[in-house]
């Protein structure tokens, strides 16, 4: 951990603040969100479909507005969008703890999702601009702070929710209030490419900016290939906990095994990210590192596939081992693949953007991957249901392993074809003029 702090101090103070901000954002978010469904269904007594609607609205408002958030960040600067997102999340989390009517809950949930759409592209574009040639190393550090927030947030939330869920909401809102104040006072203003035409100073229209991005086939192919990265990564929250509880039950052991799985994933990132990134950067091109990372993520489901060939013990140590070890090993390999791929993924987006409209590119990228996550999770859920119905528990693990291999091959193909290299700069056309 001392090495992480030393490396963080080697960057500009604005970059250091972005790292701490991301930890705090994730800490405050994951302090509350894992316990929201229980509050809605238990304390408030909402029907299951309403709970799903409230949670779905948050995800939809975030994924659907990423492109808008990125565009606004490129037009008005990164700091205003980061601050606006934190303020909006403050209001959303406070409202979740103070209201009990469905319309108010839906509005609060939408606000928390929109907040993420505002600050996420801006934070990443700001970090990329600030880090310069050290982008890959900066995003490696960023991932450590990111994962540390995910690891520690639920622990704090569990303690606070033991008192009252409303206390959790208000504490989380207070954290975002403090974060907003710190950013207003300490985060320097920063802008990317302001998209002005160099010949007459006119600002390029939003639709023209979006068209220029959509006409970048390398960026779109890369975004599509990376959908599998996020689908596999999300299984730490979906398929793996379900598998642990399917075998280990809903009691204390199942809960403890899920907690161990999350701890393995988070701690491995905190302890190994920077060293692994340095090793990969010294030996691999970005496209090779991306393909390697996704291939390892596909291999992560092999232990679960192998476990399906072993008879499930009726109880005792054997049952505990088969319920806990394969999912934990899968979580470790998923974390390893993520550690390899994530810094190069963030760097590749900047390169494919040509250092122009970076936040907008991040926004569209997140939207594409968000749609892919939704579809991927639906298909994963269908595969889990089909596995139970057919009595063939290997089905989802075969599908996820094949997904990893397919996406790794696609990324390797993009690398070999040169599509992951920075585009050649193109001159903007001079505006037409008429003679007097």
Tab-separated table of C-alpha atoms in Angstrom:
chain	number	residue	atom	x	y	z
A	1	UNK	CA	0.000	0.000	0.000
A	2	UNK	CA	2.952	2.304	0.672
A	3	UNK	CA	4.022	1.861	-2.936
A	4	UNK	CA	0.550	2.879	-4.142
A	5	UNK	CA	0.686	6.081	-2.104
A	6	UNK	CA	4.203	6.841	-3.365
A	7	UNK	CA	3.134	6.372	-6.987
A	8	UNK	CA	0.030	8.494	-6.436
A	9	UNK	CA	2.169	11.352	-5.114
A	10	UNK	CA	4.248	11.279	-8.301
A	11	UNK	CA	1.292	12.754	-10.231
A	12	UNK	CA	-0.149	16.253	-10.302
A	13	UNK	CA	-2.351	17.206	-7.346
A	14	UNK	CA	-5.394	17.238	-9.631
A	15	UNK	CA	-4.697	13.611	-10.593
A	16	UNK	CA	-4.250	12.681	-6.938
A	17	UNK	CA	-7.601	14.272	-6.169
A	18	UNK	CA	-9.283	12.329	-8.985
A	19	UNK	CA	-7.958	9.077	-7.501
A	20	UNK	CA	-9.274	9.906	-4.027
A	21	UNK	CA	-12.539	11.132	-5.543
A	22	UNK	CA	-13.093	7.805	-7.298
A	23	UNK	CA	-12.451	5.866	-4.101
A	24	UNK	CA	-14.939	8.082	-2.253
A	25	UNK	CA	-17.529	7.852	-5.034
A	26	UNK	CA	-17.415	4.052	-4.994
A	27	UNK	CA	-17.260	3.903	-1.197
A	28	UNK	CA	-20.391	6.019	-0.865
A	29	UNK	CA	-22.206	4.227	-3.673
A	30	UNK	CA	-21.492	0.664	-2.544
A	31	UNK	CA	-22.199	1.607	1.055
A	32	UNK	CA	-25.838	1.977	0.020
A	33	UNK	CA	-26.704	0.134	-3.189
A	34	UNK	CA	-26.218	-3.508	-2.060
A	35	UNK	CA	-28.840	-2.965	0.652
A	36	UNK	CA	-31.371	-0.921	-1.315
A	37	UNK	CA	-33.356	-3.903	-2.612
A	38	UNK	CA	-33.810	-5.289	0.903
A	39	UNK	CA	-34.997	-1.879	2.128
A	40	UNK	CA	-37.500	-1.535	-0.708
A	41	UNK	CA	-38.925	-5.035	-0.357
A	42	UNK	CA	-38.606	-5.381	3.422
A	43	UNK	CA	-38.970	-2.032	5.187
A	44	UNK	CA	-41.207	-0.427	2.553
A	45	UNK	CA	-42.944	-3.658	1.510
A	46	UNK	CA	-42.842	-3.014	-2.230
A	47	UNK	CA	-43.740	-5.768	-4.659
A	48	UNK	CA	-40.888	-7.516	-6.446
A	49	UNK	CA	-41.667	-5.906	-9.788
A	50	UNK	CA	-41.576	-2.442	-8.214
A	51	UNK	CA	-38.210	-3.181	-6.620
A	52	UNK	CA	-36.923	-4.239	-10.031
A	53	UNK	CA	-38.372	-1.085	-11.590
A	54	UNK	CA	-36.680	1.226	-9.075
A	55	UNK	CA	-33.319	-0.498	-9.552
A	56	UNK	CA	-33.762	-0.697	-13.318
A	57	UNK	CA	-34.509	3.015	-13.607
A	58	UNK	CA	-31.164	3.803	-11.998
A	59	UNK	CA	-29.277	1.605	-14.443
A	60	UNK	CA	-31.250	2.847	-17.445
A	61	UNK	CA	-30.789	6.541	-16.599
A	62	UNK	CA	-27.041	6.022	-16.200
A	63	UNK	CA	-26.390	3.885	-19.269
A	64	UNK	CA	-28.756	5.878	-21.450
A	65	UNK	CA	-27.224	9.242	-20.569
A	66	UNK	CA	-23.502	8.444	-20.712
A	67	UNK	CA	-23.200	9.889	-24.213
A	68	UNK	CA	-24.946	13.104	-23.144
A	69	UNK	CA	-22.738	13.376	-20.057
A	70	UNK	CA	-19.575	12.930	-22.103
A	71	UNK	CA	-20.717	15.474	-24.684
A	72	UNK	CA	-21.480	18.070	-22.009
A	73	UNK	CA	-18.054	17.474	-20.440
A	74	UNK	CA	-16.320	18.157	-23.755
A	75	UNK	CA	-18.349	21.320	-24.317
A	76	UNK	CA	-18.326	22.879	-20.846
A	77	UNK	CA	-15.246	21.373	-19.225
A	78	UNK	CA	-14.692	18.367	-17.003
A	79	UNK	CA	-14.953	19.966	-13.560
A	80	UNK	CA	-18.563	21.277	-13.859
A	81	UNK	CA	-19.821	17.823	-14.854
A	82	UNK	CA	-17.906	16.081	-12.053
A	83	UNK	CA	-19.293	18.506	-9.464
A	84	UNK	CA	-22.817	18.372	-10.917
A	85	UNK	CA	-22.804	14.579	-10.784
A	86	UNK	CA	-21.723	14.521	-7.140
A	87	UNK	CA	-24.332	17.120	-6.142
A	88	UNK	CA	-27.055	15.194	-7.960
A	89	UNK	CA	-26.042	11.948	-6.275
A	90	UNK	CA	-26.156	13.722	-2.900
A	91	UNK	CA	-29.770	14.682	-3.567
A	92	UNK	CA	-30.652	11.236	-4.897
A	93	UNK	CA	-29.225	9.291	-1.953
A	94	UNK	CA	-30.740	11.644	0.627
A	95	UNK	CA	-34.127	11.284	-1.057
A	96	UNK	CA	-33.901	7.484	-1.082
A	97	UNK	CA	-33.580	7.567	2.702
A	98	UNK	CA	-36.354	10.080	3.350
A	99	UNK	CA	-39.235	9.091	1.050
A	100	UNK	CA	-41.492	6.051	0.822
A	101	UNK	CA	-43.724	6.777	-2.185
A	102	UNK	CA	-43.048	5.055	-5.489
A	103	UNK	CA	-42.885	8.230	-7.661
A	104	UNK	CA	-40.348	9.826	-5.292
A	105	UNK	CA	-38.289	6.634	-5.165
A	106	UNK	CA	-38.252	6.432	-8.963
A	107	UNK	CA	-37.147	10.077	-9.226
A	108	UNK	CA	-34.396	9.541	-6.653
A	109	UNK	CA	-33.204	6.393	-8.396
A	110	UNK	CA	-33.122	8.167	-11.766
A	111	UNK	CA	-31.124	11.016	-10.206
A	112	UNK	CA	-28.468	8.662	-8.832
A	113	UNK	CA	-28.094	7.053	-12.262
A	114	UNK	CA	-27.925	10.375	-14.108
A	115	UNK	CA	-25.249	11.496	-11.641
A	116	UNK	CA	-23.007	8.635	-12.736
A	117	UNK	CA	-23.586	9.497	-16.382
A	118	UNK	CA	-22.430	13.055	-15.696
A	119	UNK	CA	-19.222	12.432	-13.777
A	120	UNK	CA	-17.935	9.089	-15.106
A	121	UNK	CA	-16.885	10.175	-18.636
A	122	UNK	CA	-15.601	13.501	-17.278
A	123	UNK	CA	-13.414	11.847	-14.621
A	124	UNK	CA	-11.826	9.474	-17.112
A	125	UNK	CA	-11.236	12.169	-19.724
A	126	UNK	CA	-9.769	14.504	-17.079
A	127	UNK	CA	-7.439	11.748	-15.832
A	128	UNK	CA	-6.330	10.881	-19.367
A	129	UNK	CA	-5.583	14.538	-20.133
A	130	UNK	CA	-3.746	15.123	-16.858
A	131	UNK	CA	-1.628	11.955	-16.987
A	132	UNK	CA	-0.362	12.512	-20.536
A	133	UNK	CA	2.221	9.879	-21.491
A	134	UNK	CA	1.646	8.095	-18.163
A	135	UNK	CA	-1.986	7.291	-18.948
A	136	UNK	CA	-1.643	3.532	-18.641
A	137	UNK	CA	0.056	3.741	-15.238
A	138	UNK	CA	-2.470	6.341	-14.064
A	139	UNK	CA	-5.421	4.139	-14.980
A	140	UNK	CA	-3.779	1.218	-13.201
A	141	UNK	CA	-3.658	3.309	-10.015
A	142	UNK	CA	-7.190	4.508	-10.697
A	143	UNK	CA	-8.387	0.892	-10.724
A	144	UNK	CA	-6.844	0.309	-7.285
A	145	UNK	CA	-8.769	3.209	-5.777
A	146	UNK	CA	-11.863	2.112	-7.693
A	147	UNK	CA	-11.714	-1.439	-6.326
A	148	UNK	CA	-10.836	-0.290	-2.801
A	149	UNK	CA	-14.072	1.686	-2.702
A	150	UNK	CA	-16.053	-1.333	-3.873
A	151	UNK	CA	-14.369	-3.502	-1.231
A	152	UNK	CA	-14.781	-1.209	1.777
A	153	UNK	CA	-18.111	0.444	0.972
A	154	UNK	CA	-20.353	-2.596	1.636
A	155	UNK	CA	-18.608	-3.236	4.958
A	156	UNK	CA	-19.413	0.269	6.191
A	157	UNK	CA	-22.912	-0.038	4.765
A	158	UNK	CA	-23.519	-3.293	6.611
A	159	UNK	CA	-22.702	-1.623	9.939
A	160	UNK	CA	-24.840	1.445	9.229
A	161	UNK	CA	-27.758	-0.541	7.812
A	162	UNK	CA	-27.711	-2.581	11.028
A	163	UNK	CA	-28.796	0.655	12.723
A	164	UNK	CA	-31.206	1.873	10.034
A	165	UNK	CA	-31.063	2.005	6.245
A	166	UNK	CA	-32.023	5.684	6.399
A	167	UNK	CA	-28.831	6.316	8.351
A	168	UNK	CA	-26.878	4.659	5.545
A	169	UNK	CA	-28.547	6.917	2.961
A	170	UNK	CA	-27.880	10.095	4.917
A	171	UNK	CA	-24.257	9.183	5.640
A	172	UNK	CA	-23.703	8.404	1.959
A	173	UNK	CA	-25.352	11.705	1.002
A	174	UNK	CA	-23.082	13.495	3.493
A	175	UNK	CA	-20.024	11.871	1.898
A	176	UNK	CA	-21.074	13.128	-1.540
A	177	UNK	CA	-21.775	16.582	-0.098
A	178	UNK	CA	-18.242	16.742	1.304
A	179	UNK	CA	-16.834	15.420	-1.959
A	180	UNK	CA	-18.687	18.124	-3.910
A	181	UNK	CA	-17.292	20.861	-1.681
A	182	UNK	CA	-13.733	19.534	-1.956
A	183	UNK	CA	-13.941	19.394	-5.743
A	184	UNK	CA	-15.408	22.886	-6.024
A	185	UNK	CA	-12.566	24.286	-3.920
A	186	UNK	CA	-9.590	22.130	-4.928
A	187	UNK	CA	-10.102	20.599	-8.399
A	188	UNK	CA	-8.635	22.829	-11.129
A	189	UNK	CA	-10.768	23.563	-14.174
A	190	UNK	CA	-9.780	21.440	-17.149
A	191	UNK	CA	-11.054	21.238	-20.723
A	192	UNK	CA	-10.368	18.905	-23.571
A	193	UNK	CA	-10.774	19.653	-27.257
A	194	UNK	CA	-13.506	22.285	-27.392
A	195	UNK	CA	-14.442	21.222	-30.940
A	196	UNK	CA	-14.062	24.663	-32.514
A	197	UNK	CA	-13.390	24.923	-36.206
A	198	UNK	CA	-9.905	26.368	-36.486
A	199	UNK	CA	-10.727	28.408	-39.567
A	200	UNK	CA	-13.661	30.507	-38.335
A	201	UNK	CA	-13.887	29.830	-34.575
A	202	UNK	CA	-17.411	28.374	-34.772
A	203	UNK	CA	-18.294	25.546	-32.422
A	204	UNK	CA	-19.002	22.236	-34.093
A	205	UNK	CA	-22.559	21.043	-33.490
A	206	UNK	CA	-23.345	18.108	-31.223
A	207	UNK	CA	-24.842	16.019	-34.017
A	208	UNK	CA	-21.774	16.644	-36.161
A	209	UNK	CA	-19.560	15.498	-33.281
A	210	UNK	CA	-21.609	12.346	-32.801
A	211	UNK	CA	-21.544	11.595	-36.528
A	212	UNK	CA	-17.754	11.899	-36.580
A	213	UNK	CA	-17.482	9.340	-33.765
A	214	UNK	CA	-19.976	6.918	-35.297
A	215	UNK	CA	-17.977	7.087	-38.538
A	216	UNK	CA	-14.907	5.752	-36.729
A	217	UNK	CA	-15.166	2.003	-37.458
A	218	UNK	CA	-12.123	1.094	-35.368
A	219	UNK	CA	-13.665	2.672	-32.280
A	220	UNK	CA	-17.028	0.949	-32.852
A	221	UNK	CA	-15.419	-2.451	-33.462
A	222	UNK	CA	-13.290	-2.080	-30.339
A	223	UNK	CA	-16.334	-1.068	-28.262
A	224	UNK	CA	-18.290	-4.072	-29.521
A	225	UNK	CA	-15.438	-6.503	-28.848
A	226	UNK	CA	-15.098	-5.164	-25.288
A	227	UNK	CA	-18.730	-5.915	-24.414
A	228	UNK	CA	-17.615	-9.396	-23.428
A	229	UNK	CA	-15.136	-7.878	-20.949
A	230	UNK	CA	-17.947	-6.240	-18.997
A	231	UNK	CA	-20.350	-9.170	-19.280
A	232	UNK	CA	-17.735	-11.521	-17.801
A	233	UNK	CA	-16.678	-8.996	-15.163
A	234	UNK	CA	-20.294	-8.571	-14.028
A	235	UNK	CA	-20.631	-12.270	-13.245
A	236	UNK	CA	-18.887	-11.563	-9.923
A	237	UNK	CA	-22.212	-9.956	-8.974
A	238	UNK	CA	-24.565	-12.327	-10.800
A	239	UNK	CA	-23.574	-15.888	-11.721
A	240	UNK	CA	-20.859	-16.499	-9.112
A	241	UNK	CA	-22.924	-15.531	-6.026
A	242	UNK	CA	-25.849	-17.542	-7.393
A	243	UNK	CA	-23.590	-20.572	-7.813
A	244	UNK	CA	-22.227	-20.190	-4.276
A	245	UNK	CA	-25.726	-20.022	-2.827
A	246	UNK	CA	-26.989	-22.863	-5.060
A	247	UNK	CA	-24.407	-25.191	-3.558
A	248	UNK	CA	-23.779	-23.646	-0.138
A	249	UNK	CA	-27.301	-22.524	0.678
A	250	UNK	CA	-28.701	-19.200	1.860
A	251	UNK	CA	-27.369	-19.458	5.407
A	252	UNK	CA	-24.250	-18.219	7.133
A	253	UNK	CA	-21.868	-20.314	5.050
A	254	UNK	CA	-23.270	-19.039	1.752
A	255	UNK	CA	-23.027	-15.435	2.940
A	256	UNK	CA	-19.465	-15.925	4.182
A	257	UNK	CA	-18.397	-17.631	0.938
A	258	UNK	CA	-19.755	-14.734	-1.134
A	259	UNK	CA	-17.918	-12.257	1.118
A	260	UNK	CA	-14.665	-14.206	0.674
A	261	UNK	CA	-15.154	-14.177	-3.088
A	262	UNK	CA	-15.545	-10.390	-3.146
A	263	UNK	CA	-12.542	-9.965	-0.844
A	264	UNK	CA	-10.357	-12.125	-3.114
A	265	UNK	CA	-11.355	-10.016	-6.118
A	266	UNK	CA	-10.791	-6.640	-4.455
A	267	UNK	CA	-7.621	-7.432	-2.518
A	268	UNK	CA	-5.876	-9.015	-5.505
A	269	UNK	CA	-6.385	-5.774	-7.449
A	270	UNK	CA	-5.160	-3.574	-4.601
A	271	UNK	CA	-2.039	-5.678	-4.085
A	272	UNK	CA	-1.091	-6.536	-7.657
A	273	UNK	CA	-2.410	-3.966	-10.134
A	274	UNK	CA	0.555	-1.614	-10.592
A	275	UNK	CA	3.208	-4.339	-10.758
A	276	UNK	CA	1.176	-6.361	-13.241
A	277	UNK	CA	0.558	-3.314	-15.439
A	278	UNK	CA	4.277	-2.474	-15.483
A	279	UNK	CA	5.108	-6.081	-16.429
A	280	UNK	CA	2.533	-6.138	-19.245
A	281	UNK	CA	3.548	-2.734	-20.614
A	282	UNK	CA	7.185	-3.842	-20.837
A	283	UNK	CA	6.348	-7.031	-22.753
A	284	UNK	CA	3.142	-6.509	-24.719
A	285	UNK	CA	1.542	-4.115	-27.148
A	286	UNK	CA	-1.791	-2.708	-25.899
A	287	UNK	CA	-3.822	-4.938	-28.211
A	288	UNK	CA	-1.954	-8.030	-27.044
A	289	UNK	CA	-2.523	-7.121	-23.390
A	290	UNK	CA	-6.236	-6.629	-24.044
A	291	UNK	CA	-6.548	-10.005	-25.764
A	292	UNK	CA	-4.577	-11.705	-22.985
A	293	UNK	CA	-6.774	-10.133	-20.318
A	294	UNK	CA	-10.007	-11.277	-21.953
A	295	UNK	CA	-8.653	-14.755	-22.583
A	296	UNK	CA	-7.804	-15.117	-18.880
A	297	UNK	CA	-11.304	-13.904	-18.008
A	298	UNK	CA	-12.752	-16.630	-20.222
A	299	UNK	CA	-10.517	-19.210	-18.543
A	300	UNK	CA	-11.869	-17.990	-15.179
A	301	UNK	CA	-15.030	-20.053	-15.729
A	302	UNK	CA	-13.123	-23.300	-16.347
A	303	UNK	CA	-12.864	-24.122	-12.584
A	304	UNK	CA	-16.653	-23.843	-12.363
A	305	UNK	CA	-17.011	-25.996	-15.468
A	306	UNK	CA	-14.653	-28.597	-14.019
A	307	UNK	CA	-16.584	-28.618	-10.737
A	308	UNK	CA	-19.747	-29.677	-12.565
A	309	UNK	CA	-18.073	-33.034	-13.288
A	310	UNK	CA	-17.623	-33.697	-9.561
A	311	UNK	CA	-20.529	-35.152	-7.557
A	312	UNK	CA	-21.825	-32.620	-5.032
A	313	UNK	CA	-21.278	-33.917	-1.466
A	314	UNK	CA	-24.263	-34.042	0.845
A	315	UNK	CA	-22.523	-31.895	3.448
A	316	UNK	CA	-19.421	-31.298	5.495
A	317	UNK	CA	-16.064	-29.994	4.339
A	318	UNK	CA	-16.480	-31.422	0.836
A	319	UNK	CA	-19.622	-29.362	0.216
A	320	UNK	CA	-17.967	-26.229	1.570
A	321	UNK	CA	-14.957	-26.705	-0.674
A	322	UNK	CA	-16.923	-27.233	-3.874
A	323	UNK	CA	-19.234	-24.321	-3.056
A	324	UNK	CA	-16.478	-21.849	-2.189
A	325	UNK	CA	-13.225	-22.757	-3.970
A	326	UNK	CA	-14.229	-22.775	-7.691
A	327	UNK	CA	-16.144	-19.449	-7.468
A	328	UNK	CA	-13.309	-17.839	-5.499
A	329	UNK	CA	-10.753	-19.059	-8.037
A	330	UNK	CA	-12.994	-17.736	-10.822
A	331	UNK	CA	-13.213	-14.353	-9.058
A	332	UNK	CA	-9.423	-14.261	-8.747
A	333	UNK	CA	-8.905	-14.998	-12.455
A	334	UNK	CA	-11.564	-12.444	-13.431
A	335	UNK	CA	-9.732	-9.873	-11.300
A	336	UNK	CA	-6.427	-10.847	-12.946
A	337	UNK	CA	-7.875	-10.449	-16.431
A	338	UNK	CA	-9.420	-7.120	-15.466
A	339	UNK	CA	-6.120	-5.888	-14.032
A	340	UNK	CA	-4.367	-6.712	-17.299
A	341	UNK	CA	-6.991	-5.237	-19.614
A	342	UNK	CA	-8.410	-2.170	-17.828
A	343	UNK	CA	-5.483	0.306	-18.093
A	344	UNK	CA	-4.914	-0.570	-21.765
A	345	UNK	CA	-8.656	-0.369	-22.425
A	346	UNK	CA	-8.845	3.198	-21.096
A	347	UNK	CA	-5.701	4.176	-23.019
A	348	UNK	CA	-6.983	2.640	-26.260
A	349	UNK	CA	-10.175	4.720	-26.127
A	350	UNK	CA	-8.077	7.896	-25.956
A	351	UNK	CA	-5.856	6.742	-28.835
A	352	UNK	CA	-8.804	5.810	-31.041
A	353	UNK	CA	-10.384	9.202	-30.340
A	354	UNK	CA	-7.289	10.922	-31.697
A	355	UNK	CA	-7.254	12.976	-28.454
A	356	UNK	CA	-10.405	14.726	-29.633
A	357	UNK	CA	-13.784	14.681	-27.839
A	358	UNK	CA	-12.354	12.178	-25.373
A	359	UNK	CA	-15.215	12.428	-22.862
A	360	UNK	CA	-17.775	11.938	-25.647
A	361	UNK	CA	-15.927	8.833	-26.781
A	362	UNK	CA	-15.945	7.511	-23.209
A	363	UNK	CA	-19.650	8.275	-23.000
A	364	UNK	CA	-20.559	6.400	-26.190
A	365	UNK	CA	-18.254	3.542	-25.216
A	366	UNK	CA	-20.000	3.195	-21.844
A	367	UNK	CA	-23.401	3.293	-23.518
A	368	UNK	CA	-22.476	0.536	-25.993
A	369	UNK	CA	-20.995	-1.628	-23.244
A	370	UNK	CA	-23.949	-0.886	-20.954
A	371	UNK	CA	-26.407	-2.156	-23.550
A	372	UNK	CA	-24.189	-5.200	-23.990
A	373	UNK	CA	-24.126	-5.844	-20.235
A	374	UNK	CA	-27.928	-5.767	-20.100
A	375	UNK	CA	-28.288	-8.216	-22.983
A	376	UNK	CA	-25.433	-10.366	-21.682
A	377	UNK	CA	-26.961	-10.619	-18.230
A	378	UNK	CA	-30.328	-11.552	-19.709
A	379	UNK	CA	-28.662	-14.328	-21.701
A	380	UNK	CA	-26.610	-15.437	-18.682
A	381	UNK	CA	-29.768	-15.585	-16.583
A	382	UNK	CA	-31.479	-17.593	-19.312
A	383	UNK	CA	-28.490	-19.966	-19.419
A	384	UNK	CA	-28.653	-20.428	-15.639
A	385	UNK	CA	-32.390	-21.196	-15.856
A	386	UNK	CA	-31.820	-23.593	-18.761
A	387	UNK	CA	-29.072	-25.335	-16.803
A	388	UNK	CA	-31.398	-25.915	-13.841
A	389	UNK	CA	-34.275	-27.064	-16.046
A	390	UNK	CA	-32.114	-29.486	-18.039
A	391	UNK	CA	-30.043	-30.635	-15.090
A	392	UNK	CA	-26.879	-29.646	-16.976
A	393	UNK	CA	-25.098	-27.139	-14.746
A	394	UNK	CA	-22.206	-26.720	-17.193
A	395	UNK	CA	-24.244	-24.684	-19.727
A	396	UNK	CA	-23.532	-21.139	-18.443
A	397	UNK	CA	-19.843	-21.817	-17.824
A	398	UNK	CA	-19.350	-23.203	-21.346
A	399	UNK	CA	-21.069	-20.123	-22.786
A	400	UNK	CA	-18.992	-17.668	-20.720
A	401	UNK	CA	-15.730	-19.453	-21.536
A	402	UNK	CA	-16.601	-19.313	-25.234
A	403	UNK	CA	-17.443	-15.607	-24.874
A	404	UNK	CA	-14.002	-14.881	-23.441
A	405	UNK	CA	-12.229	-16.803	-26.199
A	406	UNK	CA	-14.306	-15.106	-28.925
A	407	UNK	CA	-13.729	-11.571	-27.633
A	408	UNK	CA	-10.010	-12.234	-27.084
A	409	UNK	CA	-9.725	-13.440	-30.688
A	410	UNK	CA	-11.605	-10.366	-31.929
A	411	UNK	CA	-9.254	-8.023	-30.061
A	412	UNK	CA	-6.200	-9.870	-31.330
A	413	UNK	CA	-7.565	-9.524	-34.858
A	414	UNK	CA	-8.083	-5.785	-34.388
A	415	UNK	CA	-4.524	-5.511	-33.077
A	416	UNK	CA	-3.007	-7.468	-35.979
A	417	UNK	CA	-4.937	-5.392	-38.533
A	418	UNK	CA	-3.684	-2.120	-36.999
A	419	UNK	CA	-7.156	-0.935	-36.049
A	420	UNK	CA	-6.155	-0.285	-32.427
A	421	UNK	CA	-3.473	2.234	-33.453
A	422	UNK	CA	-4.131	5.963	-33.203
A	423	UNK	CA	-5.813	7.305	-36.361
A	424	UNK	CA	-3.804	9.531	-38.647
A	425	UNK	CA	-4.632	13.211	-38.090
A	426	UNK	CA	-6.909	14.634	-40.730
A	427	UNK	CA	-7.196	18.260	-41.669
A	428	UNK	CA	-10.595	19.844	-41.312
A	429	UNK	CA	-12.021	21.193	-44.561
A	430	UNK	CA	-11.970	24.946	-45.098
A	431	UNK	CA	-15.427	26.509	-45.196
A	432	UNK	CA	-16.747	27.429	-48.635
A	433	UNK	CA	-16.608	31.156	-49.494
A	434	UNK	CA	-18.191	33.222	-52.259
A	435	UNK	CA	-16.423	35.987	-54.096
A	436	UNK	CA	-17.842	39.499	-53.973
